[in-house]
mmCIF file of C-alpha atoms in Angstrom:
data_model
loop_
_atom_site.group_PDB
_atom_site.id
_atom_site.type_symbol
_atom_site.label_atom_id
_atom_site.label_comp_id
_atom_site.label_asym_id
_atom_site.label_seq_id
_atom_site.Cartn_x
_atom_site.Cartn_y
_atom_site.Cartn_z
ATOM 1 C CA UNK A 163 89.610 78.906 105.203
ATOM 2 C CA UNK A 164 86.731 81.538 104.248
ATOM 3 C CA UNK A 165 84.706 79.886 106.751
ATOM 4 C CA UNK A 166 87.125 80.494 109.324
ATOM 5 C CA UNK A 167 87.522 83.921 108.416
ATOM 6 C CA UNK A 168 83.731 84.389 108.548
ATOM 7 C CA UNK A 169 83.970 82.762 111.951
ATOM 8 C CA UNK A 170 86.562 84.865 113.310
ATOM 9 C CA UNK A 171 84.905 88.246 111.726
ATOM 10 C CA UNK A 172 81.881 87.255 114.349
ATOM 11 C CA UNK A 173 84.589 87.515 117.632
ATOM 12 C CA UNK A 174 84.363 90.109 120.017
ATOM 13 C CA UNK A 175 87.305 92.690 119.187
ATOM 14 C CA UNK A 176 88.471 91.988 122.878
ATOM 15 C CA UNK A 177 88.911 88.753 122.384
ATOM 16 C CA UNK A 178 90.487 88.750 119.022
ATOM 17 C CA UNK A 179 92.897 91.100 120.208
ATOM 18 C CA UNK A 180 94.260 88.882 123.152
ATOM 19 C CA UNK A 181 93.985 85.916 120.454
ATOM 20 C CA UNK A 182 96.262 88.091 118.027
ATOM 21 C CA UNK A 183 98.885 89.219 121.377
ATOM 22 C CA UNK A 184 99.832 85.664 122.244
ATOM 23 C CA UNK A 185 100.442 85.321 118.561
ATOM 24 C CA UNK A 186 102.997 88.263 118.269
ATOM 25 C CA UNK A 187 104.673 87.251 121.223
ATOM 26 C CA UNK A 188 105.056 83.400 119.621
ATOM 27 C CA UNK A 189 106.208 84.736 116.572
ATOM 28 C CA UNK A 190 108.563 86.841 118.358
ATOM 29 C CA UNK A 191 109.877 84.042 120.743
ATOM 30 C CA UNK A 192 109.936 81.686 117.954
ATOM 31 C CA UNK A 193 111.933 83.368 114.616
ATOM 32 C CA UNK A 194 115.260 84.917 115.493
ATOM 33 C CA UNK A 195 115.145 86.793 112.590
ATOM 34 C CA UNK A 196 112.412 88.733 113.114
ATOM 35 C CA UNK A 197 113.272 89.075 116.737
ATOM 36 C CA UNK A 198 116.843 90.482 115.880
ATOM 37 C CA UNK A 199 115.291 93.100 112.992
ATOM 38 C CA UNK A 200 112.481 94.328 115.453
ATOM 39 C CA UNK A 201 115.187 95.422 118.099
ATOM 40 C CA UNK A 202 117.707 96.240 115.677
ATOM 41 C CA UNK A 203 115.291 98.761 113.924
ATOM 42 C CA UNK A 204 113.632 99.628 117.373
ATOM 43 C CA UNK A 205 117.239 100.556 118.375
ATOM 44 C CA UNK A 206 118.035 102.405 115.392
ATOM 45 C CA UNK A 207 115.134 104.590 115.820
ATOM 46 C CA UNK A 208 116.630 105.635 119.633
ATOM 47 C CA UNK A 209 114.070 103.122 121.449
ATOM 48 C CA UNK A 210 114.977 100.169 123.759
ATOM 49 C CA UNK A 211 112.937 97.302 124.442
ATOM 50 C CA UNK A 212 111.479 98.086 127.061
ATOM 51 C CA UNK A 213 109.761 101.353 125.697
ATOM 52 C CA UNK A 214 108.612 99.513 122.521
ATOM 53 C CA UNK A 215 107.820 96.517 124.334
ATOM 54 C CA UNK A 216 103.883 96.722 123.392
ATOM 55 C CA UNK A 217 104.703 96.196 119.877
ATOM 56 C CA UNK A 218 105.146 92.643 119.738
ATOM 57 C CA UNK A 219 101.854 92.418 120.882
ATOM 58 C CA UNK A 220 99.853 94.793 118.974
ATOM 59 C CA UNK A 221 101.880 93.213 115.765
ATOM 60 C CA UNK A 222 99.823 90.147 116.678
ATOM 61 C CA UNK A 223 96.548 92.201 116.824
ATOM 62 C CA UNK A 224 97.013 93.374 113.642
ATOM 63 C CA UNK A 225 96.547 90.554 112.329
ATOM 64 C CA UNK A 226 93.945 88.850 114.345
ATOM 65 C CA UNK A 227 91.478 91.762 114.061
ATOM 66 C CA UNK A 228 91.225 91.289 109.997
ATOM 67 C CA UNK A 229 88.812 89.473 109.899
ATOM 68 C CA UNK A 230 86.933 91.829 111.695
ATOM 69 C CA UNK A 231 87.748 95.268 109.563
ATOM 70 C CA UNK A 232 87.542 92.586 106.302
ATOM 71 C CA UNK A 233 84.440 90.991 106.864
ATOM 72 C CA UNK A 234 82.466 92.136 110.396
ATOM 73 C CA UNK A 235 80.579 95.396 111.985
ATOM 74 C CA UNK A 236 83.241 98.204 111.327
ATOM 75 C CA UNK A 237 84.461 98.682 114.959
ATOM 76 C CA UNK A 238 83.744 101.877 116.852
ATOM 77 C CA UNK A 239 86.545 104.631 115.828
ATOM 78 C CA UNK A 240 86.696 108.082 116.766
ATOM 79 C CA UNK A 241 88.485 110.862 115.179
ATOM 80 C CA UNK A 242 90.458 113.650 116.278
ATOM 81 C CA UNK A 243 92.146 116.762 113.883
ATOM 82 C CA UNK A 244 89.282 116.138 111.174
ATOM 83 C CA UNK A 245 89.427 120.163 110.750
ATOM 84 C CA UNK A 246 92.663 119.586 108.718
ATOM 85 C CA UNK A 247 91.022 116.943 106.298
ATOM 86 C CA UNK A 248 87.939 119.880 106.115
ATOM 87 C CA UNK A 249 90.304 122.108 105.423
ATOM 88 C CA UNK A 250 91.613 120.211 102.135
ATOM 89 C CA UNK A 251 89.062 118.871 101.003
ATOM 90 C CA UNK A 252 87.514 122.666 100.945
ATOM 91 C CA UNK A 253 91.177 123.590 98.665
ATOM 92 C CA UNK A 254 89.682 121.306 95.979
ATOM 93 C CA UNK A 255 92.663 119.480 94.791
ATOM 94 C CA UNK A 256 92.103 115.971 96.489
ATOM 95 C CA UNK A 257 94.185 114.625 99.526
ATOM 96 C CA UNK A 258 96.846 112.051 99.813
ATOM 97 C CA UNK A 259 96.357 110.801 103.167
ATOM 98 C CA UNK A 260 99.932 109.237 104.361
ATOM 99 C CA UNK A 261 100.130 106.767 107.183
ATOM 100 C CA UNK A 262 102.910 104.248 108.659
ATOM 101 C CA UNK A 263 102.585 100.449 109.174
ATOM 102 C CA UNK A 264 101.500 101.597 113.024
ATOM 103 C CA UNK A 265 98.165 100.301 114.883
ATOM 104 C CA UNK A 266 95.564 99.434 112.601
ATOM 105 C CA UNK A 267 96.027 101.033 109.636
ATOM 106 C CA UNK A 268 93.779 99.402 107.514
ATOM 107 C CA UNK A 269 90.826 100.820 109.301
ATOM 108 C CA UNK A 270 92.325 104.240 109.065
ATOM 109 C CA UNK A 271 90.999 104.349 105.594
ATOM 110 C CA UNK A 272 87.674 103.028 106.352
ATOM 111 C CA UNK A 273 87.083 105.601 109.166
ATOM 112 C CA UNK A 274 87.900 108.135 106.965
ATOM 113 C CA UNK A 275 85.586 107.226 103.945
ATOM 114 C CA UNK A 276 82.611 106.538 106.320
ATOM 115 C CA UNK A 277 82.958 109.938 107.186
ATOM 116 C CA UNK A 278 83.890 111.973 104.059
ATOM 117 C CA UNK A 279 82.860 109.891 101.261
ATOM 118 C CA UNK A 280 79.310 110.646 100.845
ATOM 119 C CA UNK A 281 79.815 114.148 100.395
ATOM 120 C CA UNK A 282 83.059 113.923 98.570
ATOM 121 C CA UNK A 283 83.618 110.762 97.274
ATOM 122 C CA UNK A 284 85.945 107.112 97.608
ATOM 123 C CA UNK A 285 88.897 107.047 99.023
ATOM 124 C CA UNK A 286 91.189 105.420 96.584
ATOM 125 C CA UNK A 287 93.654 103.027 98.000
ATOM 126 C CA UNK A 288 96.628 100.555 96.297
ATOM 127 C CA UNK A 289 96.102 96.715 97.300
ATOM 128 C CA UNK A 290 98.370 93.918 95.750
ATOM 129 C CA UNK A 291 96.110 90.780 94.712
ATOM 130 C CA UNK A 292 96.942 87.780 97.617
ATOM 131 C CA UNK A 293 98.622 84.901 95.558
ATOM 132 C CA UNK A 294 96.074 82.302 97.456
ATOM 133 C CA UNK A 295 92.982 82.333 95.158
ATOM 134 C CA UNK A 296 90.281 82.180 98.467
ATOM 135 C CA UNK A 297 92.697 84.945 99.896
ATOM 136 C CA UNK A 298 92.465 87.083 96.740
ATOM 137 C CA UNK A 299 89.061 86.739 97.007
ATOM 138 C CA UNK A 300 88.384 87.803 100.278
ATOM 139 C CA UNK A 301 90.850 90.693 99.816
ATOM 140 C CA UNK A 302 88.995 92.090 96.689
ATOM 141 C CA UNK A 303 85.674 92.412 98.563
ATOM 142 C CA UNK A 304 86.934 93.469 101.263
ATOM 143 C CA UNK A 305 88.874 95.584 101.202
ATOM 144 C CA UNK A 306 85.985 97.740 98.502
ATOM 145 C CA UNK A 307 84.488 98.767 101.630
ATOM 146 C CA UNK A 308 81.956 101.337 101.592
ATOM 147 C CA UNK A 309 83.557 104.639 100.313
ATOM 148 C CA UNK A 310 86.831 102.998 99.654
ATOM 149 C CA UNK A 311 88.078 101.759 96.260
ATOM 150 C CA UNK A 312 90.790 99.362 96.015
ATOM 151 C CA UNK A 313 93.261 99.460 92.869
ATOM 152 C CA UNK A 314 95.870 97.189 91.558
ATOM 153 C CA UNK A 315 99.459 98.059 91.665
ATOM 154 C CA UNK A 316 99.712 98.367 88.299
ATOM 155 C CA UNK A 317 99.983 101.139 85.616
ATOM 156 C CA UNK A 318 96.032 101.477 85.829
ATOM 157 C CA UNK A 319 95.429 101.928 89.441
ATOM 158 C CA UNK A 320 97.843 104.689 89.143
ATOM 159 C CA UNK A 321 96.010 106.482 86.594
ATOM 160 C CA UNK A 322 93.037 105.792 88.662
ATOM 161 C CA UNK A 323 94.746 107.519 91.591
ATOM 162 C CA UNK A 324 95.508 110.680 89.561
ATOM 163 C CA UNK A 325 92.129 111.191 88.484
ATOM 164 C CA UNK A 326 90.447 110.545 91.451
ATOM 165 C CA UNK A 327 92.831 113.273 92.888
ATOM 166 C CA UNK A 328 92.005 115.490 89.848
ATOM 167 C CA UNK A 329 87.989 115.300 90.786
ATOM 168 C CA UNK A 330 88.893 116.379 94.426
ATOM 169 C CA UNK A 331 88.988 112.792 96.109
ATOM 170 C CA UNK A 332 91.436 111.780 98.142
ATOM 171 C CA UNK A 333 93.805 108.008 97.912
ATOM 172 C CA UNK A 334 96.293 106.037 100.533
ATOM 173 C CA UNK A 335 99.209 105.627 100.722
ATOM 174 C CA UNK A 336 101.903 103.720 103.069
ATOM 175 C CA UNK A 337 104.518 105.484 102.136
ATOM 176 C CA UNK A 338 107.038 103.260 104.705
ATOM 177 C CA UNK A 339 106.538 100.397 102.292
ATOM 178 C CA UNK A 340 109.308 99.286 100.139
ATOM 179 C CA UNK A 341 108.425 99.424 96.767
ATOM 180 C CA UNK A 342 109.906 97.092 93.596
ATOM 181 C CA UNK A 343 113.667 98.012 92.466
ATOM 182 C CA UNK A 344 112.915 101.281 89.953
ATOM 183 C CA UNK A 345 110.000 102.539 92.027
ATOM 184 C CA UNK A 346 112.013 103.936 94.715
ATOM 185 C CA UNK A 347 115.191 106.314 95.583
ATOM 186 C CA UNK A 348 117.379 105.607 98.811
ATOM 187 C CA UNK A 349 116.646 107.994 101.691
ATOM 188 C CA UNK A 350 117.104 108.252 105.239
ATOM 189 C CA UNK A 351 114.844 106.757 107.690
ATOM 190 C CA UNK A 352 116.024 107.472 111.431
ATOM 191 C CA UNK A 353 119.325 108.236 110.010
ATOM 192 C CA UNK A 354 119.670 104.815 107.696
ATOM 193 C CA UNK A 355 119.405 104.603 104.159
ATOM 194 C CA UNK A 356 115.737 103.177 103.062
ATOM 195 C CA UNK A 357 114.679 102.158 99.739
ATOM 196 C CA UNK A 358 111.201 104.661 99.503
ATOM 197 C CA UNK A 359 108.615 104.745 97.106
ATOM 198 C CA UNK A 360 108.498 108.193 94.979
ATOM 199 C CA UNK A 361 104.122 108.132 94.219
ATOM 200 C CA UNK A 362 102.885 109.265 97.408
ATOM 201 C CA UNK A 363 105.520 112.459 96.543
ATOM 202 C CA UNK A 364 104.798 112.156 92.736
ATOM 203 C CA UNK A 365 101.329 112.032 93.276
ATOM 204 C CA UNK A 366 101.074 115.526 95.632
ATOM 205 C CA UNK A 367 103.701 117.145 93.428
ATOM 206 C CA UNK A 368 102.108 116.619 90.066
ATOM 207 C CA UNK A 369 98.225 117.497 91.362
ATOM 208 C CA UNK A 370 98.806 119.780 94.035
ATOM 209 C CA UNK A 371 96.763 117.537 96.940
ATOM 210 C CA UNK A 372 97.476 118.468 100.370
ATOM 211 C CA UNK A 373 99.258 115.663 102.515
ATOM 212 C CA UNK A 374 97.138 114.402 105.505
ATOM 213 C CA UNK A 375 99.264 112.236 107.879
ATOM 214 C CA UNK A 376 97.005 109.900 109.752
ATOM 215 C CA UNK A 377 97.641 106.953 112.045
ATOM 216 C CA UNK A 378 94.657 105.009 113.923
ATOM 217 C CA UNK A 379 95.790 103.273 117.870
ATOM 218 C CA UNK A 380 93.758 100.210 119.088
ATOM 219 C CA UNK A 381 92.354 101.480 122.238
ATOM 220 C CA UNK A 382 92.816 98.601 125.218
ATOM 221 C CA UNK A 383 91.007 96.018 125.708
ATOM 222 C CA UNK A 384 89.239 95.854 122.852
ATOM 223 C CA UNK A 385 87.729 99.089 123.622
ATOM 224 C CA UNK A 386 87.656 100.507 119.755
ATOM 225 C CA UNK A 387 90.536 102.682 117.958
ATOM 226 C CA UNK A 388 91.372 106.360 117.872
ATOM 227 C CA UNK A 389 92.124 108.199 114.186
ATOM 228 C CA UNK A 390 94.552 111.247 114.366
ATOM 229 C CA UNK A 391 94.683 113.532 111.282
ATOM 230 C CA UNK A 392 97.280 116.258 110.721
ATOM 231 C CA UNK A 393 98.512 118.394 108.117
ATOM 232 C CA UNK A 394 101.724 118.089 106.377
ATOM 233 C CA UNK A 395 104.002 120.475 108.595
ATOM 234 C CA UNK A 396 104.829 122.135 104.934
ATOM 235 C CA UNK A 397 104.224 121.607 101.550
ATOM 236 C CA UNK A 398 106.263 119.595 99.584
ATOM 237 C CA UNK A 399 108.578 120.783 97.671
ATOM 238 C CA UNK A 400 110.942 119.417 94.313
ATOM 239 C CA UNK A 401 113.359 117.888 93.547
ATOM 240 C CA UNK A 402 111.777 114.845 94.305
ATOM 241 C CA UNK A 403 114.568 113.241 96.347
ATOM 242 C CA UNK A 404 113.835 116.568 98.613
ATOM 243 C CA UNK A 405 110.213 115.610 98.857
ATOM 244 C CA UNK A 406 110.713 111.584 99.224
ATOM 245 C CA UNK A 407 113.116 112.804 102.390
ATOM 246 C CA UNK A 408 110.222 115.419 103.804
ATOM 247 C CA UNK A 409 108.070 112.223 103.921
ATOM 248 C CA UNK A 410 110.580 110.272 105.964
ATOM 249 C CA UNK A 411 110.503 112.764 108.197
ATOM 250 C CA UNK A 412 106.684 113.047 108.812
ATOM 251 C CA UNK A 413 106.668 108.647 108.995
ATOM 252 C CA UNK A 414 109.241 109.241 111.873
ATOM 253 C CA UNK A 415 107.061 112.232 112.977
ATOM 254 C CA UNK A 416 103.872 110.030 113.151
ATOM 255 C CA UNK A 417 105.819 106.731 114.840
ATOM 256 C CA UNK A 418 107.115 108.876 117.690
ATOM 257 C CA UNK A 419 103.630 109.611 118.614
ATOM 258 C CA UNK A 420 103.041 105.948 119.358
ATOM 259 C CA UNK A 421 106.077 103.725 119.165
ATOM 260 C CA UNK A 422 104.511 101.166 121.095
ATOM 261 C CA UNK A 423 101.866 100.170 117.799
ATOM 262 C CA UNK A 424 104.964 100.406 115.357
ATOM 263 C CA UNK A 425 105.244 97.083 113.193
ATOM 264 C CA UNK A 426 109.361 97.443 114.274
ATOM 265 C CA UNK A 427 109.724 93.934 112.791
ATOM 266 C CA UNK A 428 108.624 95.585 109.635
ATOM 267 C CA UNK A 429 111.957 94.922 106.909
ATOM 268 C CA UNK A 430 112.215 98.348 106.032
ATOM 269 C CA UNK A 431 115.622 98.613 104.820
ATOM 270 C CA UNK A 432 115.463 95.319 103.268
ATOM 271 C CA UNK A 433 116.861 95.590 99.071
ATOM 272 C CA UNK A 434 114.122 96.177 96.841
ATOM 273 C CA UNK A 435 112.624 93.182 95.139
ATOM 274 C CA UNK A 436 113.384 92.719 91.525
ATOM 275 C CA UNK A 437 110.643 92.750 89.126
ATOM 276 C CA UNK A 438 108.944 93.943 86.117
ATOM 277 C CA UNK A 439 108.954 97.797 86.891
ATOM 278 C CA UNK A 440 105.296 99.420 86.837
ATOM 279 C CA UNK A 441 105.961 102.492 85.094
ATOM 280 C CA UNK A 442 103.864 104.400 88.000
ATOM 281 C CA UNK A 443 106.688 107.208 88.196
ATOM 282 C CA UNK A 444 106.080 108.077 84.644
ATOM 283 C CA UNK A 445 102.540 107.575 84.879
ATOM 284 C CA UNK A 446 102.244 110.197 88.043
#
């Protein structure tokens, strides 16, 4: 399987992106499960099908281009609203940047850290170890790209996180991702109950970093990707619950600028797993 991922990280972008459509499109043709979630939450967030259409595709892209952002030439990616990452990276207290599970957000990171990094150090992101040993492999060089630094979802990489912010750097965050039962609170997500982690808030509230929102769209046909960056429309504030909500808001914010790269097949109000709690609320 390496080998094929090797392989594959050689493809023309173009071409793994039409690979990775007709694979979202059989995926969505062939589960009814994930068919019925990705219009139910489509519909929930005031879209119908035919507006968010697109998705099922660019689902399929995501994963197709992989091996590409894990192992191949970093694609071309330009980026727009860098004044607001200048901006807090000038305040001195570090930056959580914040982004959705929407076009390729893997590469959001990267683009960021190829530009910032040299002068102001990794980005520090959370990754959780694949349970395929090859896969884990892969993942952990990978994904320490050049100006990125990947941490465990553990205790540690927590700690790591606050003291990167501390020194001025900046981590990542998907805040739409539900976290284990314990490292969460319920709270509204296009008027629905979600189970959302607390560390991207805990994380801002206890350092003072300023909240970036980014999101990066796969340009057609293969074409490259666009980053946008913008500012928090307000800092957040406590109670925590108060700030978990304000970061709802800016995830539905950031989908509504491109609904059509949404992963709507995403289980976002799913329950929360049950496991071992990582104490990364008290650690934060």
């Amino acid at each position: 399987m390496p080998v094929v991922f090797r392989f594959l990280s050689l493809l023309p972008l173009g071409l793994l992106h039409v690979l990775g459509a007709a694979m979202g499109w059989l995926a969505f043709l062939a589960s009814p499960v994930y068919r019925r979630r990705f219009l139910a939450n489509a519909a929930l967030a005031g879209y119908r099908f035919a507006a968010v259409r697109a998705a099922v595709g660019h689902a399929g892209r995501m994963v197709a281009e992989l091996p590409r952002l894990w192992l191949g030439a970093p694609p071309p990616c330009r980026l727009v609203g860098t004044a607001c990452v200048e901006q807090a990276y000038a305040g001195g207290r570090g930056i959580v940047f914040l982004t959705p599970h929407l076009g390729c957000f893997e590469l959001s990171v990267q683009a960021a850290a190829r530009r910032w990094s040299a002068q102001h150090g990794p980005i520090t992101v959370l990754y959780r170890p694949a349970r395929q040993a090859w896969l884990a492999k892969v993942m952990e060089t990978a994904r320490n790209r050049p100006g990125v630094q990947a941490v465990p979802t553990s205790l540690a990489g927590v700690r790591q996180m606050i003291k990167a912010l501390r020194r001025g750097e900046a981590v990542g965050l998907l805040p739409d991702q539900v976290p284990p039962q314990g490292q969460g609170v319920w709270s509204p997500v296009f008027g629905r109950d979600a189970y959302t982690m607390t560390l991207a808030a805990r994380l801002a509230l206890q350092t003072g970093a300023a909240v970036v929102l980014a999101r990066c769209e796969r340009l057609p046909w293969g074409r490259g990707f666009v980053t946008y960056f913008e500012p928090l429309p307000a800092p957040l504030q406590a109670p925590l619950e108060r700030a978990v909500q304000h970061i709802n808001q800016a995830m539905e914010h950031t989908i509504a600028q491109c609904p059509q790269q949404y992963l709507w097949g995403y289980g976002r109000y799913k329950q929360p797993r049950a496991e071992a709690a990582t104490p990364s609320g008290a650690a934060a």
